[in-house]
PDB file of C-alpha atoms in Angstrom:
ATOM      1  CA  UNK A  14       0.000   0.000   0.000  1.00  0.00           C
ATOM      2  CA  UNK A  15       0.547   3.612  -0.554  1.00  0.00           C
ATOM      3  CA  UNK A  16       2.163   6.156   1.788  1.00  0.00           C
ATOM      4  CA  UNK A  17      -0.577   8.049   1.601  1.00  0.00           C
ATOM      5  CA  UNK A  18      -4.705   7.602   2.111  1.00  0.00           C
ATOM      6  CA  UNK A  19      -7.989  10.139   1.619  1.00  0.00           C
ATOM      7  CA  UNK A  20      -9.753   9.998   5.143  1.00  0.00           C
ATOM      8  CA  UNK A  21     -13.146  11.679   5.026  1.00  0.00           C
ATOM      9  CA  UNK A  22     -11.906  14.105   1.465  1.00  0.00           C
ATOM     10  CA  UNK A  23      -8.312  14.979   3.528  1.00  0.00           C
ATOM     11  CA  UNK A  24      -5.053  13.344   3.036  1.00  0.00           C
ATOM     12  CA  UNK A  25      -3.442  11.910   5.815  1.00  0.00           C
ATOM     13  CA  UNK A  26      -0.861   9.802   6.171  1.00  0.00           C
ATOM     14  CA  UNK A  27      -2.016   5.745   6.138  1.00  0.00           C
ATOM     15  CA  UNK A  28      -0.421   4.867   9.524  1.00  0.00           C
ATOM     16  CA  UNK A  29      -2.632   7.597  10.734  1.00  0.00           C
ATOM     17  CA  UNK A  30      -5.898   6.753   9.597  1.00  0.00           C
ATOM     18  CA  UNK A  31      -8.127   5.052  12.103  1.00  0.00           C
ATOM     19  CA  UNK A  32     -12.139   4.002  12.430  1.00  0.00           C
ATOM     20  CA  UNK A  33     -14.169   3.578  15.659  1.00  0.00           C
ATOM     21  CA  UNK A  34     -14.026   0.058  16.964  1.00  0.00           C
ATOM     22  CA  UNK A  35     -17.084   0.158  18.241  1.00  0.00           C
ATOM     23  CA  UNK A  36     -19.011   0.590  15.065  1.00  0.00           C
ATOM     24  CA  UNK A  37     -21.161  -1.917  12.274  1.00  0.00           C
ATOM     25  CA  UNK A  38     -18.487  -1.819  10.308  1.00  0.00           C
ATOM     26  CA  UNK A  39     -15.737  -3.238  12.711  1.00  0.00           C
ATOM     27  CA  UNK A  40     -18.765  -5.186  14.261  1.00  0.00           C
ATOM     28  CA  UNK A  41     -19.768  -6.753  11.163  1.00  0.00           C
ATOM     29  CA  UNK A  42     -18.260  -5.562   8.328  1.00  0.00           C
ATOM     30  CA  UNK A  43     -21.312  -3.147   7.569  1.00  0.00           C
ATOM     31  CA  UNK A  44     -19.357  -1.048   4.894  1.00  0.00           C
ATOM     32  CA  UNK A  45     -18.953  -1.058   0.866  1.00  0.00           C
ATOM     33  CA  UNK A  46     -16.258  -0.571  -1.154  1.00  0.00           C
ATOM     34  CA  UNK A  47     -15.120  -0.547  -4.971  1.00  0.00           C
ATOM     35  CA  UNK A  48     -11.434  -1.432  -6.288  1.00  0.00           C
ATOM     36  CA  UNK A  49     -10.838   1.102  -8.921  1.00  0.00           C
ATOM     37  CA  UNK A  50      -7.956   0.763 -11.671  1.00  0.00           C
ATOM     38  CA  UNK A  51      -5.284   3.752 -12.354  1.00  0.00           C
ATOM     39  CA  UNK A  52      -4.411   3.806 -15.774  1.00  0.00           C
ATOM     40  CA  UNK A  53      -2.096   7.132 -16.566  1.00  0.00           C
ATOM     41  CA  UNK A  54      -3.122   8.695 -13.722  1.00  0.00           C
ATOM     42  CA  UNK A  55      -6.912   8.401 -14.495  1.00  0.00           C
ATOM     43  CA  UNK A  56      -9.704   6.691 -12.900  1.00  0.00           C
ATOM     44  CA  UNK A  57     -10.984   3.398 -14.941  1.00  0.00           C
ATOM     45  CA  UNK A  58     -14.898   3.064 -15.621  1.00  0.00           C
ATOM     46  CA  UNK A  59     -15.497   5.877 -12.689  1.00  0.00           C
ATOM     47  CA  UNK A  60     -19.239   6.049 -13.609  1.00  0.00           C
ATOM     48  CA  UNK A  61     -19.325   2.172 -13.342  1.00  0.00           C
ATOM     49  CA  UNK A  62     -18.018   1.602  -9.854  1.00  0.00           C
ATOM     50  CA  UNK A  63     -20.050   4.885  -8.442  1.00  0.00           C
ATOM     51  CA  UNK A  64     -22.890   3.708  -9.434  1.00  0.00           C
ATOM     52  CA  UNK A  65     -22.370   0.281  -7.661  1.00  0.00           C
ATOM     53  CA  UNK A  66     -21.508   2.210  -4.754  1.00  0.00           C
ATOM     54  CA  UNK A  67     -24.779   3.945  -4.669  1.00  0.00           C
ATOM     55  CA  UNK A  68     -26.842   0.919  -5.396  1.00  0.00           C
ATOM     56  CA  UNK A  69     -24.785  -1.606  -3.137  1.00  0.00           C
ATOM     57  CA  UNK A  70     -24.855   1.639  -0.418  1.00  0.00           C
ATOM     58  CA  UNK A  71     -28.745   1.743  -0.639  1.00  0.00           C
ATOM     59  CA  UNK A  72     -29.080  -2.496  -0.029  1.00  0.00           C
ATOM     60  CA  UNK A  73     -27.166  -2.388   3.217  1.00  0.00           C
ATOM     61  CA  UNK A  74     -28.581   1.235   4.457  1.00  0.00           C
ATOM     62  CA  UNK A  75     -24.670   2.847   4.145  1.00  0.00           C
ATOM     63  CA  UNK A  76     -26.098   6.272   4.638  1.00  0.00           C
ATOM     64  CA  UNK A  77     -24.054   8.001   1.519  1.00  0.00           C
ATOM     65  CA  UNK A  78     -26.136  11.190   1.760  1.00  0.00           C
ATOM     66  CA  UNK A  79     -23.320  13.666   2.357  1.00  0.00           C
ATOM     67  CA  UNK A  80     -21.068  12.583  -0.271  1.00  0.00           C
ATOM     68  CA  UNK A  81     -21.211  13.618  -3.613  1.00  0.00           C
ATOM     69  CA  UNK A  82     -19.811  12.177  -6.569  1.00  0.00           C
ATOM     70  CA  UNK A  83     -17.702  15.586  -7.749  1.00  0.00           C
ATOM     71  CA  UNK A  84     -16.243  15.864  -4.328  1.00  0.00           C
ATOM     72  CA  UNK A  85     -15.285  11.761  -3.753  1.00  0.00           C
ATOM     73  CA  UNK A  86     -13.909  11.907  -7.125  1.00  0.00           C
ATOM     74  CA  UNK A  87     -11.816  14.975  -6.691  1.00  0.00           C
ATOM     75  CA  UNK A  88     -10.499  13.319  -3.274  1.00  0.00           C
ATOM     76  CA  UNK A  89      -9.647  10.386  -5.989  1.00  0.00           C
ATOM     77  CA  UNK A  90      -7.789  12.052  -7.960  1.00  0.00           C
ATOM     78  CA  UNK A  91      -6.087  14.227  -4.867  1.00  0.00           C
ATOM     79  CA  UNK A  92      -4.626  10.887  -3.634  1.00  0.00           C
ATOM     80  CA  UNK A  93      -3.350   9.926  -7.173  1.00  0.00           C
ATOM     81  CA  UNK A  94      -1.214  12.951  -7.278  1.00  0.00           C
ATOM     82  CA  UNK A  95      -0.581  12.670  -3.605  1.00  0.00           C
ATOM     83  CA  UNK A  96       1.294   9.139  -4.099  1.00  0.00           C
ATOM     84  CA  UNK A  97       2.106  10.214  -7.424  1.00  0.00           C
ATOM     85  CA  UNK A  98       0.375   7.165  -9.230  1.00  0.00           C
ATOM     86  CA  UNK A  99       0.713   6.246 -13.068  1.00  0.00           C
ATOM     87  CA  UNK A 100      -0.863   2.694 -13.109  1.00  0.00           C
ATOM     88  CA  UNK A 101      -2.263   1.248 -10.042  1.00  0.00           C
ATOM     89  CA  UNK A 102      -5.313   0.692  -8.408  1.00  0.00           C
ATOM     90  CA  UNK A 103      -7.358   2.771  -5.451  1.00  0.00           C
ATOM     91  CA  UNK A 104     -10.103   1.373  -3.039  1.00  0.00           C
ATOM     92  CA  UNK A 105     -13.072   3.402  -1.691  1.00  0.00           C
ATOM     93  CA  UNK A 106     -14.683   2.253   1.525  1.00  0.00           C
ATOM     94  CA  UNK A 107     -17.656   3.456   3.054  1.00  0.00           C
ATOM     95  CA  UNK A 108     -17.798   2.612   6.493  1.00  0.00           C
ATOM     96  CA  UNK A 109     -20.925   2.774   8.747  1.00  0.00           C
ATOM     97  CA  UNK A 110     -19.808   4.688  12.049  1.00  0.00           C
ATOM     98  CA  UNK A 111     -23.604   4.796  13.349  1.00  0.00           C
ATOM     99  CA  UNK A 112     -24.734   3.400  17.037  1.00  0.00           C
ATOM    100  CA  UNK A 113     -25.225  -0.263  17.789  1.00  0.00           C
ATOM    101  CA  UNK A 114     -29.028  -0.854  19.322  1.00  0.00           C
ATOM    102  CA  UNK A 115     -27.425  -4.744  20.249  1.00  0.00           C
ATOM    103  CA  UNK A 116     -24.570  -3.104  22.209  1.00  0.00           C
ATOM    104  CA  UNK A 117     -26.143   0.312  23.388  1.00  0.00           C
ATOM    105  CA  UNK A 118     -22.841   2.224  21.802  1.00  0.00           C
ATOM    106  CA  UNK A 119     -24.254   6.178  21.753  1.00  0.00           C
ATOM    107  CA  UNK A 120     -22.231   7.131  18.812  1.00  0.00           C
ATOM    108  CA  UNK A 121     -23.424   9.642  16.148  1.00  0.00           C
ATOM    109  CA  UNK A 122     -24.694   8.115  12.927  1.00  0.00           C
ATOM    110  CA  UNK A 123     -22.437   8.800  10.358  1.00  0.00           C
ATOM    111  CA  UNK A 124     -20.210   7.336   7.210  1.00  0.00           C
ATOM    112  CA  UNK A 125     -16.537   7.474   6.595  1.00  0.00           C
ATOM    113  CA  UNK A 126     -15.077   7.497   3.981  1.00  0.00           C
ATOM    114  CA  UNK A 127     -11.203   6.156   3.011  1.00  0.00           C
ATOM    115  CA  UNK A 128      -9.701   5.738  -0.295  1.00  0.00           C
ATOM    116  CA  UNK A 129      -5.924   3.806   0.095  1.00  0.00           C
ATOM    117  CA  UNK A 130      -3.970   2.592  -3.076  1.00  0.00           C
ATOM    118  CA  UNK A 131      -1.449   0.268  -4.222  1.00  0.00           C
ATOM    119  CA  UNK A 132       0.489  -1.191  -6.832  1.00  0.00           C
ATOM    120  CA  UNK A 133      -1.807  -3.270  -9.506  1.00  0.00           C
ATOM    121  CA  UNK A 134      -1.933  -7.226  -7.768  1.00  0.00           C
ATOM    122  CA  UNK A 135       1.207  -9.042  -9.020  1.00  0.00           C
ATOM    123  CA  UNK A 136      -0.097 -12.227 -11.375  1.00  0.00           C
ATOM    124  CA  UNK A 137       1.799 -15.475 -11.657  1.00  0.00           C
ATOM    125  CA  UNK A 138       3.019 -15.865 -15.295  1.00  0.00           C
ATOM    126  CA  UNK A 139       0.838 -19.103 -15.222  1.00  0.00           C
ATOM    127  CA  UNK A 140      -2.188 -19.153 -13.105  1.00  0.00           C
ATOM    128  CA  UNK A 141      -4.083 -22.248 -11.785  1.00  0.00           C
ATOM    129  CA  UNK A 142      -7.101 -22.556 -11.307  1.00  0.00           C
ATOM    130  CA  UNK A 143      -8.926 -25.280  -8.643  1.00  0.00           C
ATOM    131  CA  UNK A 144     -12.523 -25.719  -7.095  1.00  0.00           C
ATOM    132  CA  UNK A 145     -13.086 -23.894  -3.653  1.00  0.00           C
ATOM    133  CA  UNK A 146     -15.464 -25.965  -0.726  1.00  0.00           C
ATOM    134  CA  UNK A 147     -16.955 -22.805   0.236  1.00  0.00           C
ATOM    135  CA  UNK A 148     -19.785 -22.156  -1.540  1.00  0.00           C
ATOM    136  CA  UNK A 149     -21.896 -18.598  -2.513  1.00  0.00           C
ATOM    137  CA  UNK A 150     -25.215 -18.620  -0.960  1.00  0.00           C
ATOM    138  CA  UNK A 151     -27.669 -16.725  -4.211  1.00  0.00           C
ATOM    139  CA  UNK A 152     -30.242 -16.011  -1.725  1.00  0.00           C
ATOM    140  CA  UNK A 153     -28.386 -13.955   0.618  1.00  0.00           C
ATOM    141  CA  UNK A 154     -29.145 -10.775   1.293  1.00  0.00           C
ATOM    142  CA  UNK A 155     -25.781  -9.876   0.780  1.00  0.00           C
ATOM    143  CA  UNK A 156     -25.653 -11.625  -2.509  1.00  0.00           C
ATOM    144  CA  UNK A 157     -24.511  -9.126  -5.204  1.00  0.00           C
ATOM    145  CA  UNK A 158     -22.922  -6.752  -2.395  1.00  0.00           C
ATOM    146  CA  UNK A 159     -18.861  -5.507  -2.500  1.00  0.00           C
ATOM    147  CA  UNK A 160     -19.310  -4.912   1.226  1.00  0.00           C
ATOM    148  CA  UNK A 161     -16.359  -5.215   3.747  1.00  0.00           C
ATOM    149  CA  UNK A 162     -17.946  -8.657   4.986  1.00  0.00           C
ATOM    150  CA  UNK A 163     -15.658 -10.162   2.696  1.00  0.00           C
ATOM    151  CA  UNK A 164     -14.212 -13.412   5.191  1.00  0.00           C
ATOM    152  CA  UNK A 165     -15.752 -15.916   2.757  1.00  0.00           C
ATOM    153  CA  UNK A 166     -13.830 -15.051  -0.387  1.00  0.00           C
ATOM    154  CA  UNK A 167     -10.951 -14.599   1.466  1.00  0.00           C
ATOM    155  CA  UNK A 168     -10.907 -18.193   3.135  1.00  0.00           C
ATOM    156  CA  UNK A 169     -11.654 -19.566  -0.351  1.00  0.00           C
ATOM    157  CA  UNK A 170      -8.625 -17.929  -1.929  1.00  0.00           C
ATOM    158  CA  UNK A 171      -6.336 -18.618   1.030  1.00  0.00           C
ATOM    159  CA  UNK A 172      -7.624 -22.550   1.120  1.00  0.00           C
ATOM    160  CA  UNK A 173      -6.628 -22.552  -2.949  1.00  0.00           C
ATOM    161  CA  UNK A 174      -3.222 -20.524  -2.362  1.00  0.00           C
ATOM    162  CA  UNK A 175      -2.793 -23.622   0.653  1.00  0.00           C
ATOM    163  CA  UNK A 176      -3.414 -26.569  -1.970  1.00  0.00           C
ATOM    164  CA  UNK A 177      -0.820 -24.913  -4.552  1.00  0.00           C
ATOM    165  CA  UNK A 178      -3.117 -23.017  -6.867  1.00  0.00           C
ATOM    166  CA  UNK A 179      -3.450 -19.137  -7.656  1.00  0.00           C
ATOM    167  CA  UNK A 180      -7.301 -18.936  -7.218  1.00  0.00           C
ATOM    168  CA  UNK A 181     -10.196 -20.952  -7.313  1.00  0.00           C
ATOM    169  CA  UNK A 182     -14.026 -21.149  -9.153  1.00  0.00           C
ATOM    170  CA  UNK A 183     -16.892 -21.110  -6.304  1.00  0.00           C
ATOM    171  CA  UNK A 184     -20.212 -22.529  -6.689  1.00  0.00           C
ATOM    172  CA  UNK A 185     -23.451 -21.818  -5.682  1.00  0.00           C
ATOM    173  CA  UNK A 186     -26.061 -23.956  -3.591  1.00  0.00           C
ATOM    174  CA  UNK A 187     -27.166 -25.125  -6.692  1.00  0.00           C
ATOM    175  CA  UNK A 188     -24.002 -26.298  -7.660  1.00  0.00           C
ATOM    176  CA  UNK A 189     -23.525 -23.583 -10.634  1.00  0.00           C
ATOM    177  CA  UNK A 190     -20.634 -21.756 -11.363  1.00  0.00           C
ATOM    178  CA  UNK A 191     -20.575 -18.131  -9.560  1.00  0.00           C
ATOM    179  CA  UNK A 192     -17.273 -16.597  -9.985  1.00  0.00           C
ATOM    180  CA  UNK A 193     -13.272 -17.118  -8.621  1.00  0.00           C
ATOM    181  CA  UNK A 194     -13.172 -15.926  -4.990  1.00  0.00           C
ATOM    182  CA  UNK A 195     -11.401 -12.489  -6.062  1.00  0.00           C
ATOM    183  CA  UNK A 196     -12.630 -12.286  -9.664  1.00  0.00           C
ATOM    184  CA  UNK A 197     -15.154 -12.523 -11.883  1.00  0.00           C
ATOM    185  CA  UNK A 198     -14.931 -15.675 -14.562  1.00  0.00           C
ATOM    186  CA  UNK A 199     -15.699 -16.416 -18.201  1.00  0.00           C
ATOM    187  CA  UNK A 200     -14.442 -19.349 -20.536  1.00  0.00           C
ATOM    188  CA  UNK A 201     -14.610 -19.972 -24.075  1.00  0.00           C
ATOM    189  CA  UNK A 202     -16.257 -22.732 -25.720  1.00  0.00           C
ATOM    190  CA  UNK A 203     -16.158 -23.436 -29.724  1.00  0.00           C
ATOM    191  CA  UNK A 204     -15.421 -19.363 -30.121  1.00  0.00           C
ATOM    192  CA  UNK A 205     -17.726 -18.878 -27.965  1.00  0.00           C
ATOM    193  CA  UNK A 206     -17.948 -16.992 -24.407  1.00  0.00           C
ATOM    194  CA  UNK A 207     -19.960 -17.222 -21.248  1.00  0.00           C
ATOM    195  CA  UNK A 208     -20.129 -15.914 -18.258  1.00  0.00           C
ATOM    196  CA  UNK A 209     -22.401 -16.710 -14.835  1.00  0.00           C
ATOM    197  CA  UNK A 210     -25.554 -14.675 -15.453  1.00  0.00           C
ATOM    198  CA  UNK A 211     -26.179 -12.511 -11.912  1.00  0.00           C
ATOM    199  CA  UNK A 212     -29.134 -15.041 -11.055  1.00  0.00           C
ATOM    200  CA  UNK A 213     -26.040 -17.337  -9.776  1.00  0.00           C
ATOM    201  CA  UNK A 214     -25.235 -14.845  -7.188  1.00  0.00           C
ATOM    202  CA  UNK A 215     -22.748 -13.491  -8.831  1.00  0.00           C
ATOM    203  CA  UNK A 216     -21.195  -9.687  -8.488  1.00  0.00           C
ATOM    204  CA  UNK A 217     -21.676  -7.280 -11.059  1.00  0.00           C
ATOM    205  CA  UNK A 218     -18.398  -6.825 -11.332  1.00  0.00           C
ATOM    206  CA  UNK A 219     -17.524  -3.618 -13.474  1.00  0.00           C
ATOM    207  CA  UNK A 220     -15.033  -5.375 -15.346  1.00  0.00           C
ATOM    208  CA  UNK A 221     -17.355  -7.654 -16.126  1.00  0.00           C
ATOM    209  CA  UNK A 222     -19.903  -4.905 -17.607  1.00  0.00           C
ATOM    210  CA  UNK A 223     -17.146  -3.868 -19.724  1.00  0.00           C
ATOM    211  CA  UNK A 224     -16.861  -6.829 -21.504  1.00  0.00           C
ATOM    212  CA  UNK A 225     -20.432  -7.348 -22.100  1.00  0.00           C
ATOM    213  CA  UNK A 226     -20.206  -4.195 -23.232  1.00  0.00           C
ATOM    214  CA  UNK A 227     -17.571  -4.761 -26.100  1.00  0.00           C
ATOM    215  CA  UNK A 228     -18.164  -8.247 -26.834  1.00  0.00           C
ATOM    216  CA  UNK A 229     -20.727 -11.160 -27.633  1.00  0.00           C
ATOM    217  CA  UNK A 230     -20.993 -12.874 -24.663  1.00  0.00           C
ATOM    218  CA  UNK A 231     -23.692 -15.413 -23.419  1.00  0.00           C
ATOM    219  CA  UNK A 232     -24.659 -15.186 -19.871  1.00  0.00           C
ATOM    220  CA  UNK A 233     -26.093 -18.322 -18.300  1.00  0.00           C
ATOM    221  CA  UNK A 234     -26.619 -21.079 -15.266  1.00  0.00           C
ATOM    222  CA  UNK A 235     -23.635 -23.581 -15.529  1.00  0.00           C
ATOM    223  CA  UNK A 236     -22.337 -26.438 -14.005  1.00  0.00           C
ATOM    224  CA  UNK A 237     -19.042 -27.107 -13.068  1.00  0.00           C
ATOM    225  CA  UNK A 238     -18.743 -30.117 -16.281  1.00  0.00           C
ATOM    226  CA  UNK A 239     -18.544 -27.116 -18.582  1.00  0.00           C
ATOM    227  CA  UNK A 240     -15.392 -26.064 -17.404  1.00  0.00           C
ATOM    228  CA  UNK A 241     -13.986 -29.504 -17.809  1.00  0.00           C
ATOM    229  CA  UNK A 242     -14.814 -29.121 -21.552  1.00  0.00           C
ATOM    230  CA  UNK A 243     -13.937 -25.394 -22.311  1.00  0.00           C
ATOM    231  CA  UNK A 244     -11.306 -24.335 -24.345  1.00  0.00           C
ATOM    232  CA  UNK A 245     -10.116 -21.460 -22.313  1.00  0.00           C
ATOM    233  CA  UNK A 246     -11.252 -19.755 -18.820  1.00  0.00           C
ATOM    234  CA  UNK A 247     -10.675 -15.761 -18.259  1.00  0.00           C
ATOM    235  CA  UNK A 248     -10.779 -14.013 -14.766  1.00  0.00           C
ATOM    236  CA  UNK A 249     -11.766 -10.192 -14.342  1.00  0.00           C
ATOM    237  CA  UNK A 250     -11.086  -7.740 -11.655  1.00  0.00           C
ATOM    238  CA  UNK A 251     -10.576  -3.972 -11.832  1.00  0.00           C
ATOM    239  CA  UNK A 252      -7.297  -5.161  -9.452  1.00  0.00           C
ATOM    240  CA  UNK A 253      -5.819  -7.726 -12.342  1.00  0.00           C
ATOM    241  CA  UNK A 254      -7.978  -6.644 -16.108  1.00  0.00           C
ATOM    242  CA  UNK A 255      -8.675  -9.755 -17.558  1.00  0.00           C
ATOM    243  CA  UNK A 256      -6.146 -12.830 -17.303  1.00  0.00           C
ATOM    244  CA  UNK A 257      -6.590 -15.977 -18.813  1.00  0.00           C
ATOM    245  CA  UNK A 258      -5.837 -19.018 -17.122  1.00  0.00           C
ATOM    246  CA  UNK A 259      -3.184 -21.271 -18.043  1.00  0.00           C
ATOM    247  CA  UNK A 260      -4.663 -24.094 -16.210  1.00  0.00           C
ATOM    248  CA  UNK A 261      -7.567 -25.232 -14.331  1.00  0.00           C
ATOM    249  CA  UNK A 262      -6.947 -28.520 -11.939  1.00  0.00           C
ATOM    250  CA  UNK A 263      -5.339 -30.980 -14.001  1.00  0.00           C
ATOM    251  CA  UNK A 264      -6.103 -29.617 -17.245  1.00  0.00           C
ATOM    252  CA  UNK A 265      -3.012 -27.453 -19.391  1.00  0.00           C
ATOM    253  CA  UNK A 266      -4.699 -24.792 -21.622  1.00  0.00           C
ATOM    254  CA  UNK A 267      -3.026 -23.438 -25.049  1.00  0.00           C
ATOM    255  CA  UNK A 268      -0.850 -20.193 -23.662  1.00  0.00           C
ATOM    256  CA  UNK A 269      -1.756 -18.406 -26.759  1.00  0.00           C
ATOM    257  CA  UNK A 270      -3.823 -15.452 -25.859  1.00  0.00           C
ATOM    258  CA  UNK A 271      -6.717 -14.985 -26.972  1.00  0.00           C
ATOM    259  CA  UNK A 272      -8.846 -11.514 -28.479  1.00  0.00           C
ATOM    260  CA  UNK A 273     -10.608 -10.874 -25.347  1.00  0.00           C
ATOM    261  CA  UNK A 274      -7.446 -10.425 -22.959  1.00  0.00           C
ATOM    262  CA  UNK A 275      -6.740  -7.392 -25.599  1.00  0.00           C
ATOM    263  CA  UNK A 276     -10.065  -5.380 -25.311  1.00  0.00           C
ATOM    264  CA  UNK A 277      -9.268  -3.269 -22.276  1.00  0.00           C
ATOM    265  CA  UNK A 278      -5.908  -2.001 -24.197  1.00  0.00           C
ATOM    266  CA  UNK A 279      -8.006   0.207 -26.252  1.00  0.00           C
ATOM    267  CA  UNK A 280      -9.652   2.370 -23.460  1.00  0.00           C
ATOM    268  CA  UNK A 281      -6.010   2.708 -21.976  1.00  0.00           C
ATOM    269  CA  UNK A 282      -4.874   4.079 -24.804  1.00  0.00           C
ATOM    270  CA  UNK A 283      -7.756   6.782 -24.403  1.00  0.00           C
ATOM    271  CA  UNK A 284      -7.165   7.784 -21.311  1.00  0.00           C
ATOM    272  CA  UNK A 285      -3.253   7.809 -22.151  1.00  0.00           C
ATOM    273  CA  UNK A 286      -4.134  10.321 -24.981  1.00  0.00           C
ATOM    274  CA  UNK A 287      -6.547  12.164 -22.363  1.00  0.00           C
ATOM    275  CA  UNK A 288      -3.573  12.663 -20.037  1.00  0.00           C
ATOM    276  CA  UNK A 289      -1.880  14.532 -23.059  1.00  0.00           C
TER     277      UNK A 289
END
């Protein structure tokens, strides 16, 4: 991480930056957050991961009502120049600071807000893919929901980093494919892609969005067999792009890359231009 983080629109140092304990979101994780990508010094799909915000925000009651977009962007791009970023990536967490009726805390309702950033996530040259035990629950209430209640995915991608693989495809309770436990999946099938439709439980990762937006790609309920037959499986994250997988369990896939790792390269290239 960063030197540097944006506490409530100021920059402080990071070792300096601290949240109540006694609060829902040190409680139980009653907070969202987005992971936004740095490219040249701009903010990636901005409109995308606000929006989420908002609507993820509104699900959980994350009173956002004294933030506006203008000024939480301009703190964005204050902490860019602050730890002098050119490619990276930035997360924004709202935290709920409000009282707790179950533990009688008396403290004003309110949100904070932190953005921190770091390097982009370092990718093995060759990632593996396995099958997490932990599985997504579709009716959830939190299903759908970047919030800071986040233990699950990160037991399911330390239990795949313990059995020698880089990440790992979760199911749901109906045994369909969801997503990786950091990432959101597609895989290629006679030149064709898919992806878990959002039914699965799924996040609407904005990643994802973007490649629905710029190519043909069928979302749908899947079982775990269709990996076992694909030619090819992607993973998506504003933290990684898109990365295809070299190889998932026991099976090798071709390393030559194909189209769809290329499509983000394009709106880098704009905002490169932009920065001009």
């Amino acid at each position: 991480m960063h030197d540097f983080v944006s506490f409530n629109h100021q920059i402080i140092s990071a070792e300096n930056s601290f949240l109540s304990a006694l609060s829902p979101a040190a409680f139980y994780g009653k907070s969202v957050f987005a992971t936004v990508a740095i490219y040249n010094s701009k903010t990636f799909l901005w409109q995308k991961h606000w929006q989420r915000l908002i609507e993820n925000a509104k699900k959980i009651n994350v009173d956002l009502s004294k933030f506006t977009e203008r000024a939480v962007k301009n703190s964005f791009l204050e902490i860019i120049a602050s730890n002098k970023i050119t490619n990276g990536r930035a997360r924004l967490t709202f935290f709920d600071e409000s009282s707790i009726s179950i533990w009688q805390t008396e403290q004003k309702k309110q949100t904070n807000f932190l953005i921190n950033t770091a390097d982009f996530r370092e990718i093995p040259k060759h990632l593996r893919l396995t099958v997490s035990p932990f599985r997504t629950n579709s009716t959830s209430p939190l299903s759908g929901v970047k919030s800071c209640n986040y233990l699950e995915n990160i037991l399911a991608f330390e239990d795949a980093k313990a059995k020698g693989f880089d990440e790992a495809v979760r199911l749901n309770e109906r045994d369909e494919i969801v997503s990786a436990c950091m990432a959101n999946i597609f895989w290629l099938k006679d030149d064709k892609v898919f992806t878990p439709s959002l039914d699965t439980g799924c996040l609407a990762g904005t990643t994802r969005e973007f490649v629905l937006e710029n190519y043909s790609v069928c979302e749908k309920k899947s079982k775990l067999n269709e990996l076992n037959e694909t030619d090819a499986i992607f993973l998506t994250s504003a933290g990684i792009g898109i990365v295809q997988i070299a190889a998932f369990q026991e099976k090798k896939f071709s390393r030559k890359l194909h189209e769809i790792t290329q499509i983000l390269k394009p709106r880098m290239n704009m905002e490169k231009t932009k920065k001009k």
